[in-house]
C-alpha cells in the first residue's frame, strides 16, 4: 500500500517575523524518516505551487483497527503519524528544522483506511499555510487534511 500526501497553498520561501514567529528564509518542507530527524524525503521549496510525497507502507489488521507502518510513519499503534518537517536550507544545502506538522493517521475514519487497503492508495490533501500565513504546524487532523482512498 502507499500513502500519497498532496499539499497546496505553501507559505512561501520567506516568512517574515511576527511577535510569535522569528521569521525564516529559504524555507523547505519534507517528510521525516521514522526516528531519524535529519533524514528527509524529497525536500520541496516553500514557494512551490504544490508539493507531493509518496510513501510505501504496510497495512496490518490489529486490535485497534488497521495499523499502518513504514519507514516514514512515526509513533505507536493507535497513535501513528507522519511528520512534515519545515526548515531552512543554507548555501551548503544543509536543512535546519524549525517546526513540524504531525499528520495524525489515527484521525482517519476506519472506512477510508479499509477502502485504501483494498485500492492500494491512501491520499491526504492539505493546505500548508496556517491562518497566520506561516508554515502549518502542530497536530493535523480533518478538516485540515482530507483523506480518501484511491486506485494506485
PDB file of C-alpha atoms in Angstrom, residues 4-149:
ATOM      1  CA  UNK A   4       0.374   9.966  -1.001  1.00  0.00           C
ATOM      2  CA  UNK A   5       0.450  13.435   0.502  1.00  0.00           C
ATOM      3  CA  UNK A   6      -0.654  16.201  -1.860  1.00  0.00           C
ATOM      4  CA  UNK A   7      -0.080  19.680  -0.490  1.00  0.00           C
ATOM      5  CA  UNK A   8      -1.104  23.067  -1.846  1.00  0.00           C
ATOM      6  CA  UNK A   9      -1.077  26.719  -0.740  1.00  0.00           C
ATOM      7  CA  UNK A  10       2.513  26.652   0.524  1.00  0.00           C
ATOM      8  CA  UNK A  11       3.528  29.664   2.665  1.00  0.00           C
ATOM      9  CA  UNK A  12       6.433  30.891   0.540  1.00  0.00           C
ATOM     10  CA  UNK A  13      10.194  30.636   0.589  1.00  0.00           C
ATOM     11  CA  UNK A  14      10.372  33.529   3.097  1.00  0.00           C
ATOM     12  CA  UNK A  15       8.122  34.148   6.098  1.00  0.00           C
ATOM     13  CA  UNK A  16       8.709  37.389   7.962  1.00  0.00           C
ATOM     14  CA  UNK A  17       8.956  37.758  11.711  1.00  0.00           C
ATOM     15  CA  UNK A  18       5.943  38.428  13.926  1.00  0.00           C
ATOM     16  CA  UNK A  19       5.521  38.545  17.720  1.00  0.00           C
ATOM     17  CA  UNK A  20       5.225  34.741  17.948  1.00  0.00           C
ATOM     18  CA  UNK A  21       7.331  33.760  14.905  1.00  0.00           C
ATOM     19  CA  UNK A  22      11.009  34.627  14.405  1.00  0.00           C
ATOM     20  CA  UNK A  23      10.865  34.630  10.588  1.00  0.00           C
ATOM     21  CA  UNK A  24      12.843  32.417   8.200  1.00  0.00           C
ATOM     22  CA  UNK A  25      14.247  32.435   4.673  1.00  0.00           C
ATOM     23  CA  UNK A  26      14.804  29.719   2.067  1.00  0.00           C
ATOM     24  CA  UNK A  27      12.078  27.592   3.637  1.00  0.00           C
ATOM     25  CA  UNK A  28      11.591  23.979   2.517  1.00  0.00           C
ATOM     26  CA  UNK A  29       9.290  21.164   3.653  1.00  0.00           C
ATOM     27  CA  UNK A  30       9.914  17.402   3.601  1.00  0.00           C
ATOM     28  CA  UNK A  31       8.715  14.145   5.130  1.00  0.00           C
ATOM     29  CA  UNK A  32      10.875  12.973   8.048  1.00  0.00           C
ATOM     30  CA  UNK A  33      12.014   9.355   8.221  1.00  0.00           C
ATOM     31  CA  UNK A  34      10.954   7.417  11.331  1.00  0.00           C
ATOM     32  CA  UNK A  35      13.290   8.080  14.275  1.00  0.00           C
ATOM     33  CA  UNK A  36      15.768   9.923  12.003  1.00  0.00           C
ATOM     34  CA  UNK A  37      15.160  13.635  12.360  1.00  0.00           C
ATOM     35  CA  UNK A  38      17.813  14.546   9.777  1.00  0.00           C
ATOM     36  CA  UNK A  39      16.770  12.024   7.109  1.00  0.00           C
ATOM     37  CA  UNK A  40      14.220  13.724   4.887  1.00  0.00           C
ATOM     38  CA  UNK A  41      12.246  12.583   1.867  1.00  0.00           C
ATOM     39  CA  UNK A  42      12.293  14.954  -1.104  1.00  0.00           C
ATOM     40  CA  UNK A  43      12.515  18.477   0.393  1.00  0.00           C
ATOM     41  CA  UNK A  44      10.262  20.877  -1.513  1.00  0.00           C
ATOM     42  CA  UNK A  45      10.679  24.681  -1.673  1.00  0.00           C
ATOM     43  CA  UNK A  46       8.154  26.640   0.384  1.00  0.00           C
ATOM     44  CA  UNK A  47       7.172  28.759  -2.607  1.00  0.00           C
ATOM     45  CA  UNK A  48       6.136  25.880  -4.859  1.00  0.00           C
ATOM     46  CA  UNK A  49       2.604  25.787  -6.227  1.00  0.00           C
ATOM     47  CA  UNK A  50       2.261  22.264  -4.789  1.00  0.00           C
ATOM     48  CA  UNK A  51       4.304  19.607  -3.028  1.00  0.00           C
ATOM     49  CA  UNK A  52       3.773  15.844  -3.037  1.00  0.00           C
ATOM     50  CA  UNK A  53       5.294  12.750  -1.459  1.00  0.00           C
ATOM     51  CA  UNK A  54       4.512   9.054  -1.908  1.00  0.00           C
ATOM     52  CA  UNK A  55       5.332   6.693   0.963  1.00  0.00           C
ATOM     53  CA  UNK A  56       5.323   2.913   0.952  1.00  0.00           C
ATOM     54  CA  UNK A  57       3.636   1.314   3.935  1.00  0.00           C
ATOM     55  CA  UNK A  58       2.107  -1.900   5.207  1.00  0.00           C
ATOM     56  CA  UNK A  59      -1.434  -2.223   6.493  1.00  0.00           C
ATOM     57  CA  UNK A  60      -1.869  -4.876   9.178  1.00  0.00           C
ATOM     58  CA  UNK A  61      -5.127  -5.685  10.995  1.00  0.00           C
ATOM     59  CA  UNK A  62      -4.776  -5.110  14.740  1.00  0.00           C
ATOM     60  CA  UNK A  63      -6.871  -4.748  17.902  1.00  0.00           C
ATOM     61  CA  UNK A  64      -7.414  -1.023  17.235  1.00  0.00           C
ATOM     62  CA  UNK A  65      -8.161  -1.429  13.513  1.00  0.00           C
ATOM     63  CA  UNK A  66      -5.730  -1.400  10.632  1.00  0.00           C
ATOM     64  CA  UNK A  67      -2.219  -0.445  11.697  1.00  0.00           C
ATOM     65  CA  UNK A  68      -0.176   1.479   9.130  1.00  0.00           C
ATOM     66  CA  UNK A  69       3.596   1.057   9.374  1.00  0.00           C
ATOM     67  CA  UNK A  70       6.515   2.081   7.220  1.00  0.00           C
ATOM     68  CA  UNK A  71       9.839   3.891   7.123  1.00  0.00           C
ATOM     69  CA  UNK A  72       8.187   7.331   7.279  1.00  0.00           C
ATOM     70  CA  UNK A  73       5.421   6.522   9.775  1.00  0.00           C
ATOM     71  CA  UNK A  74       6.108   7.545  13.377  1.00  0.00           C
ATOM     72  CA  UNK A  75       4.516   6.585  16.685  1.00  0.00           C
ATOM     73  CA  UNK A  76       2.927   3.539  18.266  1.00  0.00           C
ATOM     74  CA  UNK A  77      -0.187   1.589  17.269  1.00  0.00           C
ATOM     75  CA  UNK A  78      -3.266   3.748  17.764  1.00  0.00           C
ATOM     76  CA  UNK A  79      -1.139   6.908  17.605  1.00  0.00           C
ATOM     77  CA  UNK A  80       0.658   6.723  14.261  1.00  0.00           C
ATOM     78  CA  UNK A  81       1.537   9.883  12.337  1.00  0.00           C
ATOM     79  CA  UNK A  82       3.694  11.338   9.581  1.00  0.00           C
ATOM     80  CA  UNK A  83       5.959  14.339  10.216  1.00  0.00           C
ATOM     81  CA  UNK A  84       6.171  17.115   7.663  1.00  0.00           C
ATOM     82  CA  UNK A  85       9.345  18.947   8.667  1.00  0.00           C
ATOM     83  CA  UNK A  86       9.825  22.644   7.937  1.00  0.00           C
ATOM     84  CA  UNK A  87      13.326  24.015   7.757  1.00  0.00           C
ATOM     85  CA  UNK A  88      15.696  26.455   6.171  1.00  0.00           C
ATOM     86  CA  UNK A  89      18.295  25.379   3.642  1.00  0.00           C
ATOM     87  CA  UNK A  90      21.643  27.175   3.705  1.00  0.00           C
ATOM     88  CA  UNK A  91      24.091  27.734   0.837  1.00  0.00           C
ATOM     89  CA  UNK A  92      25.741  24.345   1.535  1.00  0.00           C
ATOM     90  CA  UNK A  93      22.353  22.594   1.241  1.00  0.00           C
ATOM     91  CA  UNK A  94      22.021  21.898   4.979  1.00  0.00           C
ATOM     92  CA  UNK A  95      18.421  21.643   6.199  1.00  0.00           C
ATOM     93  CA  UNK A  96      17.824  23.180   9.648  1.00  0.00           C
ATOM     94  CA  UNK A  97      14.497  22.213  11.212  1.00  0.00           C
ATOM     95  CA  UNK A  98      12.373  24.936  12.805  1.00  0.00           C
ATOM     96  CA  UNK A  99       8.886  23.355  13.061  1.00  0.00           C
ATOM     97  CA  UNK A 100       6.882  20.269  12.129  1.00  0.00           C
ATOM     98  CA  UNK A 101       3.337  19.329  11.202  1.00  0.00           C
ATOM     99  CA  UNK A 102       2.134  15.988  12.564  1.00  0.00           C
ATOM    100  CA  UNK A 103      -0.299  14.294  10.167  1.00  0.00           C
ATOM    101  CA  UNK A 104      -2.348  12.139  12.539  1.00  0.00           C
ATOM    102  CA  UNK A 105      -3.177   8.783  10.948  1.00  0.00           C
ATOM    103  CA  UNK A 106      -5.390   7.762  13.880  1.00  0.00           C
ATOM    104  CA  UNK A 107      -7.805  10.544  12.821  1.00  0.00           C
ATOM    105  CA  UNK A 108      -8.620   8.818   9.523  1.00  0.00           C
ATOM    106  CA  UNK A 109     -12.013   7.108   9.655  1.00  0.00           C
ATOM    107  CA  UNK A 110     -11.810   3.315   9.505  1.00  0.00           C
ATOM    108  CA  UNK A 111     -13.930   3.044   6.330  1.00  0.00           C
ATOM    109  CA  UNK A 112     -11.400   5.181   4.445  1.00  0.00           C
ATOM    110  CA  UNK A 113      -8.451   3.125   5.721  1.00  0.00           C
ATOM    111  CA  UNK A 114     -10.269  -0.122   4.817  1.00  0.00           C
ATOM    112  CA  UNK A 115     -11.005   1.184   1.306  1.00  0.00           C
ATOM    113  CA  UNK A 116      -7.390   2.337   0.869  1.00  0.00           C
ATOM    114  CA  UNK A 117      -6.159  -1.095   1.927  1.00  0.00           C
ATOM    115  CA  UNK A 118      -8.238  -2.612  -0.889  1.00  0.00           C
ATOM    116  CA  UNK A 119      -7.424   0.067  -3.509  1.00  0.00           C
ATOM    117  CA  UNK A 120      -3.734   0.377  -2.654  1.00  0.00           C
ATOM    118  CA  UNK A 121      -3.547   4.149  -2.092  1.00  0.00           C
ATOM    119  CA  UNK A 122      -4.429   6.446   0.813  1.00  0.00           C
ATOM    120  CA  UNK A 123      -4.433  10.081  -0.307  1.00  0.00           C
ATOM    121  CA  UNK A 124      -4.092  13.022   2.071  1.00  0.00           C
ATOM    122  CA  UNK A 125      -4.707  16.542   0.711  1.00  0.00           C
ATOM    123  CA  UNK A 126      -3.905  19.603   2.786  1.00  0.00           C
ATOM    124  CA  UNK A 127      -3.104  23.299   2.735  1.00  0.00           C
ATOM    125  CA  UNK A 128       0.373  24.040   4.140  1.00  0.00           C
ATOM    126  CA  UNK A 129      -0.182  27.660   5.162  1.00  0.00           C
ATOM    127  CA  UNK A 130      -1.768  28.288   8.556  1.00  0.00           C
ATOM    128  CA  UNK A 131      -4.234  31.073   9.444  1.00  0.00           C
ATOM    129  CA  UNK A 132      -1.332  33.471  10.186  1.00  0.00           C
ATOM    130  CA  UNK A 133       0.342  32.857   6.820  1.00  0.00           C
ATOM    131  CA  UNK A 134       3.081  30.715   8.385  1.00  0.00           C
ATOM    132  CA  UNK A 135       4.078  27.103   7.675  1.00  0.00           C
ATOM    133  CA  UNK A 136       1.429  24.728   9.050  1.00  0.00           C
ATOM    134  CA  UNK A 137       2.494  23.012  12.280  1.00  0.00           C
ATOM    135  CA  UNK A 138       1.172  21.007  15.249  1.00  0.00           C
ATOM    136  CA  UNK A 139      -1.230  18.038  15.058  1.00  0.00           C
ATOM    137  CA  UNK A 140      -3.130  17.946  11.755  1.00  0.00           C
ATOM    138  CA  UNK A 141      -6.500  16.196  11.643  1.00  0.00           C
ATOM    139  CA  UNK A 142      -9.599  16.603   9.473  1.00  0.00           C
ATOM    140  CA  UNK A 143     -10.846  19.081   8.410  1.00  0.00           C
ATOM    141  CA  UNK A 144      -7.298  20.474   7.978  1.00  0.00           C
ATOM    142  CA  UNK A 145      -6.445  17.378   5.947  1.00  0.00           C
ATOM    143  CA  UNK A 146      -8.797  15.424   3.685  1.00  0.00           C
ATOM    144  CA  UNK A 147      -8.143  11.666   3.480  1.00  0.00           C
ATOM    145  CA  UNK A 148      -9.510   9.416   0.738  1.00  0.00           C
ATOM    146  CA  UNK A 149      -8.882   6.020  -0.846  1.00  0.00           C
TER     147      UNK A 149
END
